[in-house]
């Protein structure tokens, strides 16, 4: 079985085994980045997701992929930013700076210093 198909099968199995909220939060956006000689590299969106998957699901995912591939596999997680072609980039304007602070609208009797 090809690595992409094995990863999709493992995702399907995880979806059935995990609560929907946990799957949607931690696993749904994970992608197979590369596969070489029994080593799966799984890309996730941030370091927190990577750490969570490594500590809680690494052994389960390794077990599933070993069973699907019929060989011993290694699973590693990495932060992977998949930039979508449909992503819209928005230019953010610089905030205005207030240059005239000589006459503040606050009463000087009520100072916080």
mmCIF file of C-alpha atoms in Angstrom:
data_model
loop_
_atom_site.group_PDB
_atom_site.id
_atom_site.type_symbol
_atom_site.label_atom_id
_atom_site.label_comp_id
_atom_site.label_asym_id
_atom_site.label_seq_id
_atom_site.Cartn_x
_atom_site.Cartn_y
_atom_site.Cartn_z
ATOM 1 C CA UNK A 1 0.000 0.000 0.000
ATOM 2 C CA UNK A 2 1.233 3.474 -0.813
ATOM 3 C CA UNK A 3 2.104 5.876 1.993
ATOM 4 C CA UNK A 4 -0.616 8.394 1.080
ATOM 5 C CA UNK A 5 -3.282 5.686 1.132
ATOM 6 C CA UNK A 6 -1.913 4.322 4.412
ATOM 7 C CA UNK A 7 -2.050 7.785 5.987
ATOM 8 C CA UNK A 8 -5.646 8.289 4.797
ATOM 9 C CA UNK A 9 -6.606 4.885 6.218
ATOM 10 C CA UNK A 10 -4.963 5.757 9.549
ATOM 11 C CA UNK A 11 -6.854 9.074 9.628
ATOM 12 C CA UNK A 12 -10.113 7.225 9.043
ATOM 13 C CA UNK A 13 -9.356 4.820 11.875
ATOM 14 C CA UNK A 14 -8.403 7.652 14.227
ATOM 15 C CA UNK A 15 -11.606 9.482 13.350
ATOM 16 C CA UNK A 16 -13.630 6.447 14.422
ATOM 17 C CA UNK A 17 -11.642 5.924 17.647
ATOM 18 C CA UNK A 18 -11.366 9.515 18.892
ATOM 19 C CA UNK A 19 -13.985 11.976 20.108
ATOM 20 C CA UNK A 20 -14.986 14.295 17.259
ATOM 21 C CA UNK A 21 -13.772 17.449 19.031
ATOM 22 C CA UNK A 22 -10.322 15.969 19.718
ATOM 23 C CA UNK A 23 -9.970 14.659 16.163
ATOM 24 C CA UNK A 24 -11.025 17.987 14.646
ATOM 25 C CA UNK A 25 -8.680 19.935 16.913
ATOM 26 C CA UNK A 26 -5.517 17.843 16.687
ATOM 27 C CA UNK A 27 -5.625 15.414 13.771
ATOM 28 C CA UNK A 28 -7.872 16.655 10.953
ATOM 29 C CA UNK A 29 -5.362 19.162 9.507
ATOM 30 C CA UNK A 30 -2.315 16.903 9.861
ATOM 31 C CA UNK A 31 -0.813 16.009 6.484
ATOM 32 C CA UNK A 32 1.662 13.482 5.209
ATOM 33 C CA UNK A 33 4.700 15.571 4.301
ATOM 34 C CA UNK A 34 7.000 12.748 3.243
ATOM 35 C CA UNK A 35 7.567 9.029 3.445
ATOM 36 C CA UNK A 36 10.881 7.312 2.941
ATOM 37 C CA UNK A 37 11.927 3.788 3.853
ATOM 38 C CA UNK A 38 9.371 3.252 6.608
ATOM 39 C CA UNK A 39 9.561 6.764 8.043
ATOM 40 C CA UNK A 40 6.430 8.927 7.976
ATOM 41 C CA UNK A 41 6.855 12.678 8.422
ATOM 42 C CA UNK A 42 3.528 14.208 9.434
ATOM 43 C CA UNK A 43 3.075 17.968 9.159
ATOM 44 C CA UNK A 44 0.970 19.879 11.667
ATOM 45 C CA UNK A 45 0.095 23.569 11.909
ATOM 46 C CA UNK A 46 1.940 24.563 15.077
ATOM 47 C CA UNK A 47 4.374 23.408 17.740
ATOM 48 C CA UNK A 48 1.623 22.900 20.308
ATOM 49 C CA UNK A 49 -0.194 20.438 18.026
ATOM 50 C CA UNK A 50 3.121 18.689 17.320
ATOM 51 C CA UNK A 51 3.863 18.281 21.024
ATOM 52 C CA UNK A 52 0.308 17.112 21.764
ATOM 53 C CA UNK A 53 0.390 14.478 19.027
ATOM 54 C CA UNK A 54 3.863 13.279 20.028
ATOM 55 C CA UNK A 55 2.872 12.830 23.652
ATOM 56 C CA UNK A 56 -0.634 11.398 23.209
ATOM 57 C CA UNK A 57 -1.033 9.773 19.797
ATOM 58 C CA UNK A 58 2.423 8.888 18.525
ATOM 59 C CA UNK A 59 2.267 5.250 19.639
ATOM 60 C CA UNK A 60 -1.309 4.830 18.372
ATOM 61 C CA UNK A 61 -0.483 6.297 14.946
ATOM 62 C CA UNK A 62 2.674 4.178 14.736
ATOM 63 C CA UNK A 63 0.665 1.056 15.605
ATOM 64 C CA UNK A 64 -2.007 1.855 13.002
ATOM 65 C CA UNK A 65 0.498 2.592 10.235
ATOM 66 C CA UNK A 66 2.558 -0.508 11.087
ATOM 67 C CA UNK A 67 -0.569 -2.637 10.714
ATOM 68 C CA UNK A 68 -1.625 -0.955 7.479
ATOM 69 C CA UNK A 69 1.833 -1.073 5.861
ATOM 70 C CA UNK A 70 2.645 -4.597 7.143
ATOM 71 C CA UNK A 71 6.084 -3.412 8.233
ATOM 72 C CA UNK A 72 7.676 -1.507 11.080
ATOM 73 C CA UNK A 73 7.334 2.231 10.607
ATOM 74 C CA UNK A 74 8.594 5.349 12.342
ATOM 75 C CA UNK A 75 6.374 8.415 12.748
ATOM 76 C CA UNK A 76 7.692 11.925 13.311
ATOM 77 C CA UNK A 77 5.734 15.160 13.552
ATOM 78 C CA UNK A 78 6.921 18.501 12.238
ATOM 79 C CA UNK A 79 5.475 21.988 12.032
ATOM 80 C CA UNK A 80 4.348 22.402 8.458
ATOM 81 C CA UNK A 81 2.709 25.520 7.076
ATOM 82 C CA UNK A 82 0.729 24.558 4.006
ATOM 83 C CA UNK A 83 0.002 27.824 2.234
ATOM 84 C CA UNK A 84 -3.256 27.534 0.348
ATOM 85 C CA UNK A 85 -3.582 29.164 -3.063
ATOM 86 C CA UNK A 86 -6.897 30.654 -1.947
ATOM 87 C CA UNK A 87 -5.370 32.374 1.067
ATOM 88 C CA UNK A 88 -6.008 36.101 1.080
ATOM 89 C CA UNK A 89 -3.245 38.343 2.343
ATOM 90 C CA UNK A 90 -4.413 41.545 3.988
ATOM 91 C CA UNK A 91 -2.266 44.648 4.331
ATOM 92 C CA UNK A 92 -2.510 46.096 7.824
ATOM 93 C CA UNK A 93 -2.086 49.864 8.125
ATOM 94 C CA UNK A 94 0.217 51.324 10.733
ATOM 95 C CA UNK A 95 -1.702 52.625 13.753
ATOM 96 C CA UNK A 96 -1.888 56.383 14.133
ATOM 97 C CA UNK A 97 0.378 57.850 16.764
ATOM 98 C CA UNK A 98 -0.878 60.647 18.955
ATOM 99 C CA UNK A 99 1.625 63.459 18.831
ATOM 100 C CA UNK A 100 -0.170 66.100 20.919
ATOM 101 C CA UNK A 101 -0.180 64.927 24.526
ATOM 102 C CA UNK A 102 0.264 68.396 26.063
ATOM 103 C CA UNK A 103 -3.483 68.823 26.540
ATOM 104 C CA UNK A 104 -4.830 65.417 27.503
ATOM 105 C CA UNK A 105 -8.553 65.017 27.968
ATOM 106 C CA UNK A 106 -8.054 63.475 31.411
ATOM 107 C CA UNK A 107 -8.288 65.519 34.575
ATOM 108 C CA UNK A 108 -4.816 65.866 36.092
ATOM 109 C CA UNK A 109 -6.230 65.520 39.624
ATOM 110 C CA UNK A 110 -7.033 61.885 38.879
ATOM 111 C CA UNK A 111 -3.622 60.549 38.100
ATOM 112 C CA UNK A 112 -2.494 56.929 38.361
ATOM 113 C CA UNK A 113 1.113 57.666 39.220
#
